[in-house]
Coordinates of C-alpha atoms (C1' of nucleotides) in Angstrom, one line a residue:
Chain A
M1 CA 132.6 94.9 76.7
L2 CA 135.8 97.0 76.9
D3 CA 136.3 100.6 77.9
M4 CA 136.3 102.5 74.8
K5 CA 138.8 105.0 76.1
M6 CA 141.0 102.5 77.2
I7 CA 140.9 100.7 73.6
R8 CA 141.8 104.2 72.1
E9 CA 144.8 104.6 74.1
N10 CA 146.1 101.2 74.0
L11 CA 145.7 100.3 70.1
E12 CA 148.7 98.4 69.9
N13 CA 147.6 95.9 72.7
I14 CA 144.2 95.5 71.3
R15 CA 145.4 94.6 67.9
N16 CA 148.0 92.1 69.4
M17 CA 145.0 90.6 71.4
L18 CA 143.1 90.1 68.3
K19 CA 146.0 88.6 66.5
Y20 CA 146.9 86.4 69.5
R21 CA 143.2 85.2 69.7
D22 CA 143.0 84.7 65.9
V23 CA 139.9 86.7 65.7
Q24 CA 138.6 88.8 62.8
F25 CA 137.3 92.1 64.2
D26 CA 137.2 95.5 62.3
L27 CA 138.9 97.6 65.0
D28 CA 139.2 100.6 62.4
L29 CA 135.3 100.5 62.1
L30 CA 134.8 100.5 65.7
L31 CA 137.2 103.5 66.3
E32 CA 135.2 105.3 63.2
L33 CA 131.8 104.7 64.9
D34 CA 133.1 105.7 68.1
K35 CA 134.5 109.1 66.7
K36 CA 131.0 109.5 64.9
R37 CA 129.2 108.7 68.1
R38 CA 131.0 111.2 70.2
E39 CA 130.6 113.9 67.5
M40 CA 126.7 113.3 67.4
I41 CA 126.5 113.6 71.1
I42 CA 128.3 117.2 70.9
T43 CA 126.0 118.3 68.2
T44 CA 122.6 117.0 69.6
D45 CA 123.7 118.3 73.2
E46 CA 124.2 121.7 71.8
L47 CA 120.8 121.7 70.2
R48 CA 119.2 120.5 73.5
K49 CA 120.9 123.3 75.3
K50 CA 119.5 125.7 73.0
K51 CA 116.1 124.2 73.6
N52 CA 116.3 124.4 77.2
E53 CA 117.1 128.0 77.2
M54 CA 114.0 128.7 75.0
S55 CA 112.0 126.8 77.1
I56 CA 113.0 129.1 80.1
K57 CA 112.2 132.1 78.0
I58 CA 108.9 130.9 77.0
S59 CA 108.1 130.0 80.6
E60 CA 109.0 133.5 81.7
A61 CA 107.3 135.2 79.0
K62 CA 104.1 133.4 79.9
K63 CA 104.5 134.3 83.5
A64 CA 104.9 138.1 82.7
G65 CA 101.9 137.6 80.5
S66 CA 103.7 138.9 77.4
D67 CA 103.3 137.2 74.1
A68 CA 105.7 134.2 73.4
T69 CA 104.4 133.1 69.7
S70 CA 107.7 134.1 68.0
I71 CA 109.9 132.2 70.6
I72 CA 107.5 129.3 70.3
Q73 CA 107.8 129.2 66.4
E74 CA 111.5 129.2 66.8
M75 CA 111.5 126.5 69.3
Q76 CA 109.3 124.3 66.9
S77 CA 112.0 124.6 64.0
V78 CA 114.8 123.6 66.7
S79 CA 112.7 120.7 68.0
A80 CA 112.1 119.4 64.4
E81 CA 115.9 119.6 63.6
L82 CA 116.6 117.9 66.8
T83 CA 114.4 115.0 66.2
K84 CA 116.0 114.5 62.8
L85 CA 119.4 114.4 64.2
E86 CA 118.4 112.1 67.1
G87 CA 117.4 109.6 64.6
V88 CA 121.0 109.8 62.9
Q89 CA 122.5 109.6 66.5
Q90 CA 120.3 106.5 67.4
N91 CA 121.5 104.6 64.5
T92 CA 125.2 105.3 64.9
E93 CA 124.7 104.4 68.6
L94 CA 123.0 101.1 67.7
E95 CA 125.9 100.2 65.2
Y96 CA 128.5 101.1 67.6
T97 CA 126.9 99.0 70.6
K98 CA 126.5 96.1 68.3
L99 CA 130.2 96.1 67.1
A100 CA 131.5 96.9 70.6
L101 CA 129.7 93.9 72.1
T102 CA 131.6 91.7 69.9
I103 CA 135.2 92.7 70.7
P104 CA 137.0 90.0 72.8
N105 CA 138.4 90.6 76.2
L106 CA 141.8 91.5 77.0
L107 CA 144.3 88.7 77.6
D108 CA 146.2 88.4 80.8
K109 CA 150.0 88.3 80.2
S110 CA 150.5 84.8 81.5
V111 CA 148.5 83.6 78.7
P112 CA 150.5 81.5 76.2
Q113 CA 150.3 82.6 72.8
G114 CA 149.2 80.3 70.1
D115 CA 146.4 77.7 69.2
S116 CA 145.4 74.9 71.3
T117 CA 148.9 73.0 70.8
A118 CA 150.2 75.8 72.9
N119 CA 148.1 74.9 76.1
K120 CA 150.5 74.4 78.9
E121 CA 150.0 71.6 81.5
I122 CA 150.7 73.4 84.9
R123 CA 149.9 70.5 87.4
K124 CA 149.2 66.9 87.2
W125 CA 147.6 64.8 90.2
G126 CA 146.8 61.0 90.9
D127 CA 148.1 57.8 89.3
I128 CA 146.6 56.4 86.1
P129 CA 144.7 53.3 86.9
K130 CA 146.1 50.1 85.7
F131 CA 143.8 47.2 84.8
D132 CA 144.5 43.4 84.1
F133 CA 141.6 43.1 81.9
E134 CA 140.2 44.6 78.8
V135 CA 139.1 48.2 79.7
K136 CA 135.5 49.2 78.7
D137 CA 134.3 52.7 77.9
H138 CA 131.1 54.2 79.9
I139 CA 128.7 53.1 77.2
D140 CA 129.6 49.6 77.3
I141 CA 129.7 49.7 81.1
S142 CA 126.3 51.5 81.5
E143 CA 124.8 49.0 79.0
N144 CA 125.9 46.0 81.0
L145 CA 124.7 47.5 84.3
N146 CA 121.5 49.0 82.9
L147 CA 122.1 52.5 83.8
L148 CA 121.3 54.5 80.5
E149 CA 118.5 54.6 78.0
L150 CA 120.3 56.1 75.0
E151 CA 118.4 54.7 72.0
R152 CA 115.1 55.5 73.5
A153 CA 116.3 59.2 74.3
A154 CA 117.2 59.5 70.7
K155 CA 113.7 58.4 69.9
T156 CA 111.9 60.8 72.3
A157 CA 114.3 63.6 71.9
G158 CA 116.9 63.0 69.6
A159 CA 120.8 62.6 69.4
R160 CA 122.9 63.6 72.5
F161 CA 120.2 63.0 75.0
Y162 CA 119.9 60.3 77.5
Y163 CA 117.8 59.0 80.2
L164 CA 119.9 58.1 83.3
K165 CA 118.6 55.0 85.1
G166 CA 118.7 53.2 88.5
D167 CA 121.8 53.8 90.2
L168 CA 123.3 56.2 87.7
V169 CA 120.5 58.7 88.9
K170 CA 121.6 58.2 92.6
L171 CA 125.1 58.7 91.5
N172 CA 124.2 61.9 89.7
Q173 CA 122.5 63.1 93.0
S174 CA 125.3 61.9 95.2
L175 CA 127.8 64.1 93.3
I176 CA 125.5 67.1 93.4
Q177 CA 124.9 66.6 97.1
F178 CA 128.6 66.1 97.7
G179 CA 129.6 69.1 95.7
L180 CA 127.2 71.5 97.4
D181 CA 128.2 70.1 100.8
F182 CA 131.9 70.7 99.8
L183 CA 131.3 74.3 98.7
S184 CA 129.2 75.0 101.6
E185 CA 131.9 74.0 103.9
N186 CA 134.3 76.2 101.9
G187 CA 132.0 79.2 102.6
Y188 CA 130.0 79.4 99.5
T189 CA 126.3 80.5 99.4
M190 CA 124.3 78.1 97.6
F191 CA 121.9 79.0 94.7
Q192 CA 119.5 77.4 92.3
P193 CA 118.9 80.1 89.5
P194 CA 116.5 80.5 86.9
Y195 CA 117.0 78.1 84.0
M196 CA 115.8 80.5 81.6
I197 CA 116.7 84.3 81.3
N198 CA 115.9 87.0 79.2
R199 CA 117.9 88.4 76.1
N200 CA 119.4 91.3 77.9
S201 CA 120.9 89.1 80.7
M202 CA 122.2 86.6 78.2
Q203 CA 123.7 89.2 76.1
G204 CA 125.7 90.4 79.1
A205 CA 126.9 87.1 79.8
V206 CA 127.9 85.6 76.4
I207 CA 129.3 86.8 73.2
L208 CA 127.4 86.9 70.0
D209 CA 128.4 83.8 68.4
D210 CA 127.3 81.8 71.4
F211 CA 123.6 82.7 70.7
E212 CA 124.0 80.8 67.5
D213 CA 126.3 77.8 68.5
V214 CA 125.3 77.4 72.2
I215 CA 122.1 79.0 73.3
Y216 CA 118.4 77.7 73.0
K217 CA 115.7 80.1 72.5
I218 CA 112.2 79.7 73.8
E219 CA 109.9 80.3 70.9
D220 CA 107.5 83.5 71.2
Q221 CA 109.2 84.6 74.5
D222 CA 111.9 86.7 75.6
L223 CA 113.7 83.7 77.1
Y224 CA 116.8 81.6 76.7
L225 CA 117.7 78.5 78.3
I226 CA 120.9 78.8 80.2
G227 CA 124.1 77.2 79.0
T228 CA 125.6 77.2 82.4
S229 CA 124.4 78.7 85.7
E230 CA 127.1 81.3 85.0
H231 CA 124.6 83.1 82.7
A232 CA 122.0 83.5 85.4
M233 CA 124.5 84.3 88.0
V234 CA 126.4 87.1 86.4
S235 CA 123.3 89.0 85.5
M236 CA 121.7 88.4 89.1
H237 CA 123.6 91.7 90.0
G238 CA 123.1 93.6 86.6
N239 CA 122.4 97.3 87.4
E240 CA 123.4 97.1 90.8
I241 CA 126.1 99.0 93.0
L242 CA 127.2 96.5 95.3
D243 CA 128.6 97.2 98.7
G244 CA 132.3 96.7 98.4
N245 CA 132.5 95.4 101.9
S246 CA 130.4 92.2 100.7
L247 CA 133.0 91.4 98.1
P248 CA 134.1 88.8 97.2
T249 CA 130.9 87.1 96.9
K250 CA 131.3 83.3 96.7
Y251 CA 128.3 81.7 95.1
A252 CA 127.6 78.0 94.5
A253 CA 124.9 77.3 91.7
I254 CA 123.4 74.1 91.0
S255 CA 121.5 73.9 87.7
P256 CA 121.1 71.8 84.4
C257 CA 122.9 73.3 81.6
F258 CA 121.5 73.3 78.0
R259 CA 123.7 73.4 74.9
K260 CA 123.1 73.3 71.2
E261 CA 126.4 71.8 70.5
A262 CA 126.3 73.3 66.9
G263 CA 129.5 72.5 65.1
A264 CA 130.3 69.5 67.3
H265 CA 129.1 67.2 64.8
G266 CA 131.0 64.0 64.9
K267 CA 132.7 64.7 67.9
D268 CA 132.0 62.4 70.9
Q269 CA 129.0 61.2 69.3
K270 CA 127.9 58.4 71.6
G271 CA 127.2 58.5 75.5
I272 CA 126.7 61.2 77.8
F273 CA 130.1 62.8 77.5
R274 CA 128.9 65.5 75.0
V275 CA 125.1 66.1 75.4
H276 CA 122.5 68.8 75.2
Q277 CA 121.7 68.8 78.8
F278 CA 123.7 68.2 81.8
E279 CA 123.9 69.1 85.5
K280 CA 126.7 71.5 86.9
I281 CA 127.6 72.9 89.9
E282 CA 129.4 76.3 89.4
Q283 CA 131.5 78.5 91.6
F284 CA 130.8 82.2 90.6
V285 CA 132.6 85.0 92.3
F286 CA 132.2 88.9 92.1
S287 CA 135.4 90.4 93.3
K288 CA 137.2 93.6 93.4
P289 CA 139.8 94.1 90.8
E290 CA 142.8 94.0 93.1
D291 CA 141.6 90.7 94.3
S292 CA 140.4 89.0 91.3
W293 CA 143.6 87.1 90.3
N294 CA 143.8 85.7 93.9
Q295 CA 140.3 84.4 93.5
H296 CA 141.0 82.8 90.5
E297 CA 143.7 80.8 91.9
N298 CA 141.4 79.8 95.0
M299 CA 138.6 78.7 92.8
I300 CA 140.9 76.4 90.6
A301 CA 142.3 75.1 93.9
I302 CA 138.8 74.2 95.2
T303 CA 138.0 72.4 91.9
E304 CA 141.2 70.4 92.2
E305 CA 140.7 69.5 95.5
F306 CA 137.2 68.2 94.8
F307 CA 138.6 65.8 92.1
Q308 CA 141.2 64.8 94.5
K309 CA 138.5 63.8 97.1
L310 CA 136.8 61.7 94.1
E311 CA 140.2 60.2 93.6
I312 CA 140.2 60.8 89.9
P313 CA 143.5 61.7 88.2
Y314 CA 143.5 65.1 86.6
R315 CA 145.9 67.6 85.0
T316 CA 145.4 71.2 85.0
V317 CA 145.9 73.1 81.8
L318 CA 146.4 77.0 81.3
L319 CA 144.6 77.6 77.9
S320 CA 146.4 79.4 75.2
S321 CA 145.2 82.7 73.6
G322 CA 143.7 80.8 70.6
D323 CA 141.9 78.3 72.5
M324 CA 140.1 80.5 75.2
G325 CA 136.6 81.8 75.2
K326 CA 136.3 85.5 74.0
I327 CA 135.0 86.7 77.5
S328 CA 137.8 85.5 79.5
A329 CA 141.2 87.0 80.2
K330 CA 142.6 83.7 81.5
T331 CA 141.4 80.3 81.8
Y332 CA 142.4 77.0 83.5
D333 CA 140.8 73.7 82.3
V334 CA 140.9 70.7 84.5
E335 CA 141.0 67.4 82.4
V336 CA 140.4 64.1 84.1
W337 CA 141.5 60.7 83.2
M338 CA 139.1 58.6 81.4
A339 CA 140.3 54.9 81.4
G340 CA 137.7 54.0 78.5
Q341 CA 139.3 56.7 76.1
N342 CA 142.8 56.4 77.5
A343 CA 143.0 60.1 77.6
Y344 CA 142.6 63.3 79.8
R345 CA 139.2 64.9 78.8
E346 CA 138.0 68.2 80.1
V347 CA 135.5 68.5 82.9
A348 CA 136.0 71.9 84.3
S349 CA 136.9 75.4 83.2
C350 CA 138.0 78.4 85.4
S351 CA 137.9 81.7 84.1
N352 CA 138.7 85.3 85.3
C353 CA 136.4 87.7 83.0
L354 CA 137.8 90.9 84.7
D355 CA 135.2 93.7 84.3
Y356 CA 134.1 92.6 80.8
Q357 CA 130.8 91.1 81.9
S358 CA 130.4 93.9 84.3
R359 CA 130.5 96.5 81.8
R360 CA 127.9 94.8 79.8
L361 CA 125.6 94.3 82.7
K362 CA 126.6 97.4 84.9
I363 CA 127.8 95.5 87.9
R364 CA 129.4 98.1 90.0
F365 CA 130.5 98.5 93.6
R366 CA 131.8 101.0 96.1
D367 CA 132.8 101.1 99.8
K368 CA 130.9 104.3 100.8
T369 CA 128.3 106.2 99.2
N370 CA 130.2 109.1 98.1
E371 CA 132.9 107.3 96.4
D372 CA 133.0 106.9 92.5
T373 CA 131.7 103.3 91.5
Q374 CA 134.0 100.8 89.9
Y375 CA 133.1 97.8 87.8
A376 CA 133.4 94.5 89.7
H377 CA 135.3 91.5 88.4
T378 CA 133.5 88.3 87.6
L379 CA 135.0 84.9 87.9
N380 CA 133.4 81.5 87.0
S381 CA 134.7 77.8 87.6
T382 CA 133.0 74.5 87.1
L383 CA 133.2 72.7 90.6
V384 CA 131.7 69.5 88.8
A385 CA 129.8 68.7 85.6
T386 CA 128.2 65.7 86.9
E387 CA 127.5 63.7 83.7
R388 CA 131.1 64.0 82.5
T389 CA 132.5 63.1 86.0
M390 CA 130.2 59.9 85.9
V391 CA 131.9 59.1 82.7
A392 CA 135.3 59.2 84.5
I393 CA 133.9 57.3 87.5
M394 CA 132.5 54.4 85.6
E395 CA 135.6 54.1 83.6
N396 CA 138.4 54.5 86.0
F397 CA 136.5 52.6 88.7
Q398 CA 135.3 49.7 86.8
T399 CA 136.0 46.2 87.9
K400 CA 136.8 42.9 86.3
D401 CA 133.5 41.5 86.7
G402 CA 131.9 44.5 85.0
H403 CA 131.0 46.5 88.1
V404 CA 131.6 50.1 89.0
N405 CA 133.1 50.9 92.5
I406 CA 132.0 54.0 94.2
P407 CA 134.8 56.6 95.3
N408 CA 135.0 56.8 99.1
A409 CA 133.8 60.3 99.3
L410 CA 130.6 59.3 97.6
Q411 CA 129.7 56.2 99.4
K412 CA 127.8 57.7 102.0
Y413 CA 125.7 59.5 99.7
M414 CA 125.1 56.5 97.5
G415 CA 124.5 54.1 100.6
K416 CA 126.6 51.5 98.8
K417 CA 130.2 50.8 97.7
T418 CA 129.6 49.1 94.2
I419 CA 127.1 49.4 91.3
Chain B
rG1 C1' 93.8 85.8 84.4
rC2 C1' 90.7 90.0 86.6
rG3 C1' 90.4 94.5 89.9
rG4 C1' 93.1 98.1 93.0
rG5 C1' 97.7 100.4 94.8
rG6 C1' 102.8 101.3 93.6
rG7 C1' 108.4 101.8 91.0
rU8 C1' 111.6 109.5 91.6
rC9 C1' 119.8 110.4 91.6
rG10 C1' 123.0 104.7 97.4
rC11 C1' 118.5 104.2 101.1
rC12 C1' 113.6 107.0 102.5
rU13 C1' 110.5 110.8 100.5
rA14 C1' 108.1 115.5 98.1
rG15 C1' 106.2 116.8 93.3
rC16 C1' 101.7 114.1 89.4
rC17 C1' 95.1 116.2 90.2
rU18 C1' 96.1 121.8 87.6
rG19 C1' 102.5 120.3 82.1
rG20 C1' 107.4 125.3 82.4
rU21 C1' 115.3 124.5 85.3
rA22 C1' 113.6 117.4 90.1
rG23 C1' 113.3 119.7 96.1
rG24 C1' 114.0 117.5 101.1
rG25 C1' 115.7 113.8 104.6
rC26 C1' 119.2 109.9 105.9
rG27 C1' 123.8 107.8 104.7
rU28 C1' 129.0 108.9 103.3
rG29 C1' 133.2 112.4 102.4
rG30 C1' 135.3 117.3 103.1
rG31 C1' 135.2 122.4 105.1
rA32 C1' 133.9 126.0 109.0
rU33 C1' 132.7 127.1 114.1
rU34 C1' 132.8 126.1 119.2
rG35 C1' 137.3 124.3 125.8
rC36 C1' 136.5 118.4 124.6
rU37 C1' 132.9 114.3 123.5
rA38 C1' 129.1 116.1 120.8
rA39 C1' 126.3 119.9 118.5
rU40 C1' 125.5 123.4 114.6
rU41 C1' 126.4 124.9 109.8
rC42 C1' 128.2 125.1 104.5
rC43 C1' 129.8 122.3 100.3
rA44 C1' 130.0 117.5 97.8
rU45 C1' 127.5 112.9 96.7
rG46 C1' 123.8 109.3 89.3
rU47 C1' 125.1 108.7 83.8
rU48 C1' 127.3 110.6 79.2
rC49 C1' 130.6 113.8 76.1
rG50 C1' 135.0 116.8 77.5
rC51 C1' 142.1 117.8 79.1
rA52 C1' 139.2 121.4 81.3
rA53 C1' 135.4 125.2 81.6
rG54 C1' 131.0 123.4 81.1
rA55 C1' 126.9 121.0 79.0
rA56 C1' 123.6 117.2 78.1
rC57 C1' 120.9 113.2 80.2
rA58 C1' 118.4 110.7 84.3
rC59 C1' 111.8 110.1 87.7
rG60 C1' 110.6 101.1 86.0
rA61 C1' 111.1 100.3 80.0
rG62 C1' 109.3 102.1 75.4
rG63 C1' 106.3 105.0 72.2
rG64 C1' 102.6 109.1 71.6
rU65 C1' 100.4 114.3 72.5
rU66 C1' 102.9 119.3 73.2
rC67 C1' 107.0 124.8 71.6
rG68 C1' 107.9 122.0 76.3
rA69 C1' 106.3 115.7 79.9
rA70 C1' 108.3 112.9 86.5
rU71 C1' 103.3 115.2 85.6
rC72 C1' 98.5 113.9 80.3
rC73 C1' 97.6 109.3 76.8
rC74 C1' 99.2 104.1 75.0
rU75 C1' 101.9 99.5 75.3
rC76 C1' 105.1 96.5 78.2
rU77 C1' 107.7 95.0 83.0
rC78 C1' 108.2 94.2 88.1
rC79 C1' 106.6 94.8 93.3
rC80 C1' 102.2 95.1 97.0
rC81 C1' 96.9 94.0 98.2
rG82 C1' 92.2 91.3 96.9
rC83 C1' 89.7 87.7 93.8
rG84 C1' 90.4 83.5 90.5
rC85 C1' 93.0 79.2 88.8
rC86 C1' 97.1 75.8 90.1
rA87 C1' 101.9 71.7 91.2

RNA sequence: GCGGGGGUCGCCUAGCCUGGUAGGGCGUGGGAUUGCUAAUUCCAUGUUCGCAAGAACACGAGGGUUCGAAUCCCUCUCCCCGCGCCA
């Protein structure tokens, strides 16, 4: 959500933002509803004022023991009128809020304009592995080594599910262990969040379209499966006034992620690259506004360092205005090399959401109790999505005789050097 | 799941029985006063609308009764205590 006052004062910027994001949004309707909403507030406030004044008169009359019948009758009619107007106001408010919740976030000025072809590679690390044999993809590798049950998963759950098996289970746990150790050493506090959260929390974290395309709902309950621990982490401090001295909070969250993947039909159909359920360690930071861009750079640096330790070649991409999520003001993606696909593929995403989520969830801070509160900034970044990372490990570290070498950093967690 | 007790403006708390402008303390900021440290005292300290003056709203959430609800009634929610069930 954006500050309505700011929208009114920066109409040109907002129109440009919508254009650059290539998003259909009825800004004129929003302005109209905002105007109507404010008018309604003024009208109903005046009636309430009248009511309050009469209430005092009634009280005084009763105390004095005189007759208050005529004032009470007058107040009855004012009350009735107010009830009627409040109904109208409530409807206006609902309409306004519904629309206001769908306007995308501002864009940082460093974001390139255009669609995904305008994405900008800003860094590249590592040498692409060369093989003197025919390279296999992770599906063939895991089949040969008996590391996945894909057909049986399709039988028991459907497409885009999997059973990890044997050493792949251990590799997954090793990545998680290593990731948590790594973030702990870098001053992060670990969290394991709820995997289901209520509608209000989810609505603060995501934009409406995501409910349809991404989020699973629990039947007959006000609960939704998180699509990422970000959803549970951002709402954790909802309706709170944080102590400014505690910022930035650096949280490391580990959780499974559940995604519908609606609209991804045909893409990455096989294997464990694009699935309905995967594990992810997330960095989540609440920061002061003046510090958030600095934090954003820190977070992407941490993620890059992690993949360097895993010896996986990657490139870091600054997403263009048309390719970003609507809640983010600026996003870096990390794409790692996947030898089986002969391509860089997305494994991590690092976003600064400014005060967009904080406004929705009322996450504020102040340094001293008599100061005005400010909205905190929220930032999220993948540290590691383990299933995708295992695809990269299997494909990049495969050997001629069909085995997979374990990256140095993971060997002590795996207790072996090769699968 | 059952029974009991709770949720009040950052924190603590009064008010609820008996409906009539939500009070006090702490913390924080500012002013005044007194040789100093300190003490004392006054003002400010939530949200929304408004350029402002000001006004409205706010007692866990949502309904209801009433001219009027923190207060009475209903539903939900979270916390605490006891019992039950349970990995």
